[in-house]
Short mmCIF file of C-alpha atoms and ligand atoms in Angstrom, two decimals:
data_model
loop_
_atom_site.label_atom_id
_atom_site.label_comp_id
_atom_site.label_asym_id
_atom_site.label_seq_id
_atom_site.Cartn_x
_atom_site.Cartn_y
_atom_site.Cartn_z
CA UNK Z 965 0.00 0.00 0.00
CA UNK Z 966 0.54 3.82 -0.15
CA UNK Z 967 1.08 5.48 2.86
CA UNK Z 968 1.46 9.81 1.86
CA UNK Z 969 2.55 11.88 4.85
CA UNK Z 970 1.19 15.29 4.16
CA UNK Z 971 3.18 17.29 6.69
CA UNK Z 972 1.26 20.67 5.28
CA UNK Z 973 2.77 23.80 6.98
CA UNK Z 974 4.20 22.73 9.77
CA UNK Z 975 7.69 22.10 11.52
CA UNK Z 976 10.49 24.94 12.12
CA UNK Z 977 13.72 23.58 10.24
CA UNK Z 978 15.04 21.90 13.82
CA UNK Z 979 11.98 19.85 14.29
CA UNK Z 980 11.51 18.56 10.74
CA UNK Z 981 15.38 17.52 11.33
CA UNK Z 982 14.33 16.02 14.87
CA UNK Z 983 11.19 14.42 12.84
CA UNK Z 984 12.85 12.63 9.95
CA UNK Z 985 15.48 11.32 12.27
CA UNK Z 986 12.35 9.41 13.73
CA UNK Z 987 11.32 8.26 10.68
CA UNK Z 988 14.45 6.86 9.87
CA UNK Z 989 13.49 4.03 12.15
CA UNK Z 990 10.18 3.71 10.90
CA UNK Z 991 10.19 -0.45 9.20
CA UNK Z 992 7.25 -1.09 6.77
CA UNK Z 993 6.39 -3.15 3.50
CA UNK Z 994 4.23 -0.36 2.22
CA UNK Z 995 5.72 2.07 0.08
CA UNK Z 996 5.44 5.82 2.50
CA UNK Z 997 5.98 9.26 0.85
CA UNK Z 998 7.04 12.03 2.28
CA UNK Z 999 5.83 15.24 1.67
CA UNK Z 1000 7.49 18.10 3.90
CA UNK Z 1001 7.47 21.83 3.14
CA UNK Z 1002 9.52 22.84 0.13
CA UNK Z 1003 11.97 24.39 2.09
CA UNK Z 1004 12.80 21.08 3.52
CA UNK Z 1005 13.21 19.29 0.16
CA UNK Z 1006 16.54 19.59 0.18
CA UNK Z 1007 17.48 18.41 3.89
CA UNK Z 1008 15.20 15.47 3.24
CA UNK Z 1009 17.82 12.07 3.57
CA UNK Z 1010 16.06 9.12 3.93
CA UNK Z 1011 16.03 5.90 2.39
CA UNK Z 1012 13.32 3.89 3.56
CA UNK Z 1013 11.08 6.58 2.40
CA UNK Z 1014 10.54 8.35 -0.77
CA UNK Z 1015 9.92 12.32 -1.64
CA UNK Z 1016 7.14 13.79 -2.58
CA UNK Z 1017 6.19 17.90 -3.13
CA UNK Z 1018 2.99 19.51 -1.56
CA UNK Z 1019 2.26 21.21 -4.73
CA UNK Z 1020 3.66 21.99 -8.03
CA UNK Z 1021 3.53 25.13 -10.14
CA UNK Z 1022 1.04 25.82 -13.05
CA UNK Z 1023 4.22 27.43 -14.67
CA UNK Z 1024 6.54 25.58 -17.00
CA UNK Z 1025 9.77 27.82 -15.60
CA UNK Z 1026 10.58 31.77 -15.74
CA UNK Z 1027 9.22 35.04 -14.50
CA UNK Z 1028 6.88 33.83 -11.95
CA UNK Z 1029 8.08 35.40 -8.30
CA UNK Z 1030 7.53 32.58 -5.87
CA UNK Z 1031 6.82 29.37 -8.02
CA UNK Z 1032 8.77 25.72 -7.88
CA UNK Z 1033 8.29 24.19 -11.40
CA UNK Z 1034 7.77 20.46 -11.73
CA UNK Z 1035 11.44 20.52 -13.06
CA UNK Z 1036 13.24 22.15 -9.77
CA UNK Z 1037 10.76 19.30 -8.13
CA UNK Z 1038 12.07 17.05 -10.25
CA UNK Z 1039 16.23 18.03 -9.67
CA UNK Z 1040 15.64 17.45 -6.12
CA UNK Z 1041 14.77 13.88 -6.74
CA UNK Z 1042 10.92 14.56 -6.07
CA UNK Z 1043 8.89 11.04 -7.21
CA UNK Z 1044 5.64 12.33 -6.54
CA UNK Z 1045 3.40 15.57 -6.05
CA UNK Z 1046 0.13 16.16 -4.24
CA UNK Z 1047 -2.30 18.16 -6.59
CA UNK Z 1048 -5.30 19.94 -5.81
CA UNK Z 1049 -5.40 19.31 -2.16
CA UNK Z 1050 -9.01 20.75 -0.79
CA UNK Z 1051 -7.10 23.12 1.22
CA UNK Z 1052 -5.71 24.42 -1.82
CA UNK Z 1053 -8.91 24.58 -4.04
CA UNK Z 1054 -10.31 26.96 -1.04
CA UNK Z 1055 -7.43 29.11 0.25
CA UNK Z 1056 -5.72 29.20 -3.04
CA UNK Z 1057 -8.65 29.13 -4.77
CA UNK Z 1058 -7.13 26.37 -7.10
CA UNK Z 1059 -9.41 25.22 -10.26
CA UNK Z 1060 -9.73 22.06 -11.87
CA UNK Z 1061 -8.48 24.14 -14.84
CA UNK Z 1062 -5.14 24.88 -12.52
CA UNK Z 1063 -4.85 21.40 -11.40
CA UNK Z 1064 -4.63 19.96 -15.10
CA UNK Z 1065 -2.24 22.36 -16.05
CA UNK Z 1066 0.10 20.93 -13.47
CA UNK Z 1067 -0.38 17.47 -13.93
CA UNK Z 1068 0.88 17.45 -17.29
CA UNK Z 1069 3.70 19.70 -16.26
CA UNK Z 1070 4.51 16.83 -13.87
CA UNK Z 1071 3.95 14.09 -15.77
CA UNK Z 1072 6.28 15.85 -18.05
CA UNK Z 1073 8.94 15.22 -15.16
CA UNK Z 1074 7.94 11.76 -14.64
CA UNK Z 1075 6.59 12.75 -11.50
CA UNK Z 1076 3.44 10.83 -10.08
CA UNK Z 1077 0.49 13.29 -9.60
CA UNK Z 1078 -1.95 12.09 -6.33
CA UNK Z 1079 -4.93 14.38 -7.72
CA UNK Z 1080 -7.27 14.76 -4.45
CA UNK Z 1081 -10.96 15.33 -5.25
CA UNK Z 1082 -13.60 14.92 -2.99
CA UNK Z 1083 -17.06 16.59 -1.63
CA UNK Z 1084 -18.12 19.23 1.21
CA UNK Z 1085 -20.32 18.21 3.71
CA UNK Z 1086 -23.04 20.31 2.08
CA UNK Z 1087 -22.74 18.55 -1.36
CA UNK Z 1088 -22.34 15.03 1.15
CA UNK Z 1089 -25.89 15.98 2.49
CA UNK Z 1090 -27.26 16.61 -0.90
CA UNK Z 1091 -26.29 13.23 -2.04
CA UNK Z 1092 -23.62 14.71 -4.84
CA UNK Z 1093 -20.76 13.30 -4.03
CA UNK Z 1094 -20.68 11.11 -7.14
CA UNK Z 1095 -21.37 14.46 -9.33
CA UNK Z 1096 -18.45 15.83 -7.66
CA UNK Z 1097 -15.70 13.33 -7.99
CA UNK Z 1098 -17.04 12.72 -11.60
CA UNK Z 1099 -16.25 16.51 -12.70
CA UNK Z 1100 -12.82 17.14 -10.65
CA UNK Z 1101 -11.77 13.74 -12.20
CA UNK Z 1102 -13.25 14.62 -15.66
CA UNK Z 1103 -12.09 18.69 -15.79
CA UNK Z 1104 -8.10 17.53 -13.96
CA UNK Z 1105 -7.51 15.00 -16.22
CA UNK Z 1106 -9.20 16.86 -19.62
CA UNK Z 1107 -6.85 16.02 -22.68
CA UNK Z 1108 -4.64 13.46 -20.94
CA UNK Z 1109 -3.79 10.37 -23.08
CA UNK Z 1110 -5.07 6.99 -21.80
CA UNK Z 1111 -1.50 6.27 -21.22
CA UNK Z 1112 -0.73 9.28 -19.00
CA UNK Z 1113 -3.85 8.77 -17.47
CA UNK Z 1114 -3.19 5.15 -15.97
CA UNK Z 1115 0.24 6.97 -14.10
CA UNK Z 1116 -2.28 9.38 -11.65
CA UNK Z 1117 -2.93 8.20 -8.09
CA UNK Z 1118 -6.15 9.71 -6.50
CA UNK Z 1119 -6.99 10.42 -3.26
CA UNK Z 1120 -10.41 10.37 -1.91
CA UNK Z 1121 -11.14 13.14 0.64
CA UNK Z 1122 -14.30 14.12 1.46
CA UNK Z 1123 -13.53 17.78 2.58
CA UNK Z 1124 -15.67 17.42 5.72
CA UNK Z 1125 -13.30 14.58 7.12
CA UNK Z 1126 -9.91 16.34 6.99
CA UNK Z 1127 -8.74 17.09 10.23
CA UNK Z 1128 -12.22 16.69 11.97
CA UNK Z 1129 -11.94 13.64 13.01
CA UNK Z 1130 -14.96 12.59 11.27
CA UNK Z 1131 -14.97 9.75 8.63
CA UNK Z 1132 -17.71 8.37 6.45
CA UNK Z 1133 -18.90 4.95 7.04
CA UNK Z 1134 -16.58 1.92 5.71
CA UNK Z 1135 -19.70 1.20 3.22
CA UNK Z 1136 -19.82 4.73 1.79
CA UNK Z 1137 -15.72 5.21 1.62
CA UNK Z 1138 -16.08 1.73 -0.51
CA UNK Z 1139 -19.09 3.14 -2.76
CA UNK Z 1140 -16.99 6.28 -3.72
CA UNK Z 1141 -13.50 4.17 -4.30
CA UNK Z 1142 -15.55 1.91 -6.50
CA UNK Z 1143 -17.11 4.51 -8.59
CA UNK Z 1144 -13.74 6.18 -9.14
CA UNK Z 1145 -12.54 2.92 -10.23
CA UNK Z 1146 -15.44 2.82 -12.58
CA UNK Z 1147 -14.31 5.80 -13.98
CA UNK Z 1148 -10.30 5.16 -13.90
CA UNK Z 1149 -10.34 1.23 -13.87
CA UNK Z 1150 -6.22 1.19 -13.63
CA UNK Z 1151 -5.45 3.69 -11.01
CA UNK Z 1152 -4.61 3.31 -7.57
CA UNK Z 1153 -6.86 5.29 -4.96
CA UNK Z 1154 -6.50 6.38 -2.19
CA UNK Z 1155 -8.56 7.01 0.74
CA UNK Z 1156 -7.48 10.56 3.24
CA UNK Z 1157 -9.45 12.55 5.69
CA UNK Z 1158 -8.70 11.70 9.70
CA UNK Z 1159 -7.18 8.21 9.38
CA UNK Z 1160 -5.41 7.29 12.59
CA UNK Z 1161 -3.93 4.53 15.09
CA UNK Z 1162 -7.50 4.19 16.03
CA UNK Z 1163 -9.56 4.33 13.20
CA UNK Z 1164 -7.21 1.49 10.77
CA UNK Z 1165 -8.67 -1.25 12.28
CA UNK Z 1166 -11.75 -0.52 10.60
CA UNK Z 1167 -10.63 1.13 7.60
CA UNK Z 1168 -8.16 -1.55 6.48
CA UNK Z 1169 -11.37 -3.64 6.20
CA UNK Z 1170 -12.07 -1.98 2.93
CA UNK Z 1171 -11.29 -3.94 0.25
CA UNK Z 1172 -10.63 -1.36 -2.59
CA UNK Z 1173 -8.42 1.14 -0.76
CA UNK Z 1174 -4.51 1.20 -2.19
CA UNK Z 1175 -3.59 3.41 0.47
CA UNK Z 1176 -3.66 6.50 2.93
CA UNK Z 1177 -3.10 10.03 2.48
CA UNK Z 1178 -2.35 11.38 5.57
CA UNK Z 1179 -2.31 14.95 7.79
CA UNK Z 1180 -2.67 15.39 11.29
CA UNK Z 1181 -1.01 11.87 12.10
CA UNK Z 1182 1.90 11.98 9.98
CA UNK Z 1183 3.64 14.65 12.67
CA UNK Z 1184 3.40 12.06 15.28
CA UNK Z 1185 6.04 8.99 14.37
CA UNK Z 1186 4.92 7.47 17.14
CA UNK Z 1187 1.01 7.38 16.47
CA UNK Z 1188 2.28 7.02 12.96
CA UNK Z 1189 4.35 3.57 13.68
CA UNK Z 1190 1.30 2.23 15.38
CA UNK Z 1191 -0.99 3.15 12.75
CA UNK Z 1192 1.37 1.10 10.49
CA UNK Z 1193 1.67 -1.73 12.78
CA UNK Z 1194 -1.97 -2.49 13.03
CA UNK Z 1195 -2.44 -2.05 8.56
CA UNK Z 1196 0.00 -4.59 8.47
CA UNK Z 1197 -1.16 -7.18 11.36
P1 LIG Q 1408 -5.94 14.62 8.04
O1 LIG Q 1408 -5.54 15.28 6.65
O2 LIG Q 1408 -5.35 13.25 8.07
O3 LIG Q 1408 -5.36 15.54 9.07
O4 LIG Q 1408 -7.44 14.60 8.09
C1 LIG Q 1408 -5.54 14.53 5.47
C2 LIG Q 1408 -5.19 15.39 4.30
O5 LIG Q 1408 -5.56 16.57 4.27
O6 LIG Q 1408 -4.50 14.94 3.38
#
C-alpha cells in the first residue's frame, strides 16, 4: 500500500530535522511518501522513504516570483506531487483548470500526480458526491492520453473529514473508491481525511483502498508507527 505523509505547513527547520530522524526508524512493506514543506526538500535524507512535493507550479519555468516548477521538483529527486489538495482549491482558490495544467507539467517530469478530489459536507448531504468526484476527475484529467492517465494516483477526501476527526462509514468510503474505479479502472486510490492509530482497524477492512493520504497523524512517528503496525497485522 501507499502510505502519503502530508506534513502541510508545519515544523520549524530543527523539528523537521528532529522528525525525519524518527522516521528513519520507521520499518514497513508499504511504500510511505514524504511530503514536507519545500523548504525542507533539500534536507530530506532518507532511504526507507521516498519524496514527494505539496504542490507543483502551473508554470513551465521563468518570470513567476515565488513558483517551484515540476522541473526544480524534479532536480531534487521529487517522485511524486500532491495536486489539488481541498485546502488548496479553497485558500488558493485552485481550479480544476489549474490542477490539469500541473499534472501534465509533472507528468512531463515523470513525476506521479496524487490528484485529491472529494465533496463538502453540504454537497455530502445533498447526495452529490458522485457528481463531484465525476467533474474534478473529468475537468483535472481533460486532454490526458489513456497512457498518461493510468500513471495518476487519486486520493479520496471528502472535505468534511480532513482534520475533523470525522470519517464516512466503511460502506460509503467503498461506494466512492468503486465509482472512481469505474471511472479510472487502472489507477490506484486512495482514501485521506482523519485516518489514525485508532480508526485502521476498521478502515483496512475496505477492500478497494490502495492506500492513505495522511495529515494530522503523519507529525506524530509514534502514532504514525502504530498506525502502520496495526495495517499490516
Ligand atoms: P488529516 O488530513 O489526516 O489531518 O485529516 C488529510 C489530508 O488533508 O490529506
Amino acid at each position: 500500500m501507499i502510505i502519503a505523509l502530508n506534513n502541510k505547513c508545519n515544523f520549524t527547520k530543527d523539528e523537521f530535522l528532529t522528525y525525519q530522524d524518527n522516521l528513519k526508524k520507521i520499518k514497513t512493506f508499504n511504500e510511505l511518501i514524504l511530503f514536507p514543506s519545500y523548504t525542507y526538500l533539500s534536507l530530506f535524507s532518507l532511504s526507507n522513504i521516498v519524496l514527494g512535493s505539496q504542490n507543483s507550479s502551473a508554470y513551465e519555468s521563468g518570470a513567476h516570483t515565488g513558483e517551484i516548477s515540476s522541473s526544480q521538483l524534479k532536480s531534487f529527486n521529487v517522485k511524486y506531487s500532491i495536486v489539488g489538495h481541498s485546502e488548496r482549491r479553497q485558500e488558493q482558490f485552485e481550479t480544476s483548470a489549474i490542477v490539469n495544467t500541473k499534472i501534465k507539467l509533472l507528468l512531463k517530469e515523470s513525476i506521479t500526480p496524487i490528484m485529491c478530489i472529494g465533496e463538502t459536507k453540504e454537497e455530502y448531504n445533498l447526495s452529490k458526491t458522485k457528481e463531484v468526484l465525476k467533474k474534478e476527475i473529468e475537468e483535472g484529467l481533460k486532454d490526458i492520453t489513456d497512457a498518461d492517465k493510468d500513471k495518476i494516483i487519486i486520493a479520496y477526501e471528502p472535505i468534511w473529514a480532513i482534520g475533523t476527526g470525522l470519517v464516512p462509514t466503511n460502506e460509503e468510503i467503498f461506494q466512492m473508491i468503486d465509482y472512481i474505479k469505474e471511472i479510472l479502472p487502472n489507477n490506484k486510490v486512495l482514501y485521506g481525511g482523519s485516518a489514525n492509530e485508532k480508526n485502521i482497524d476498521s478502515l483496512k477492512q475496505i477492500s478497494n483502498i490502495d492506500g492513505y493520504l495522511l495529515g494530522g497523524i503523519s507529525l506524530k512517528t509514534p502514532n504514525l508507527e502504530l498506525f502502520l503496525q496495526k495495517l499490516e497485522n
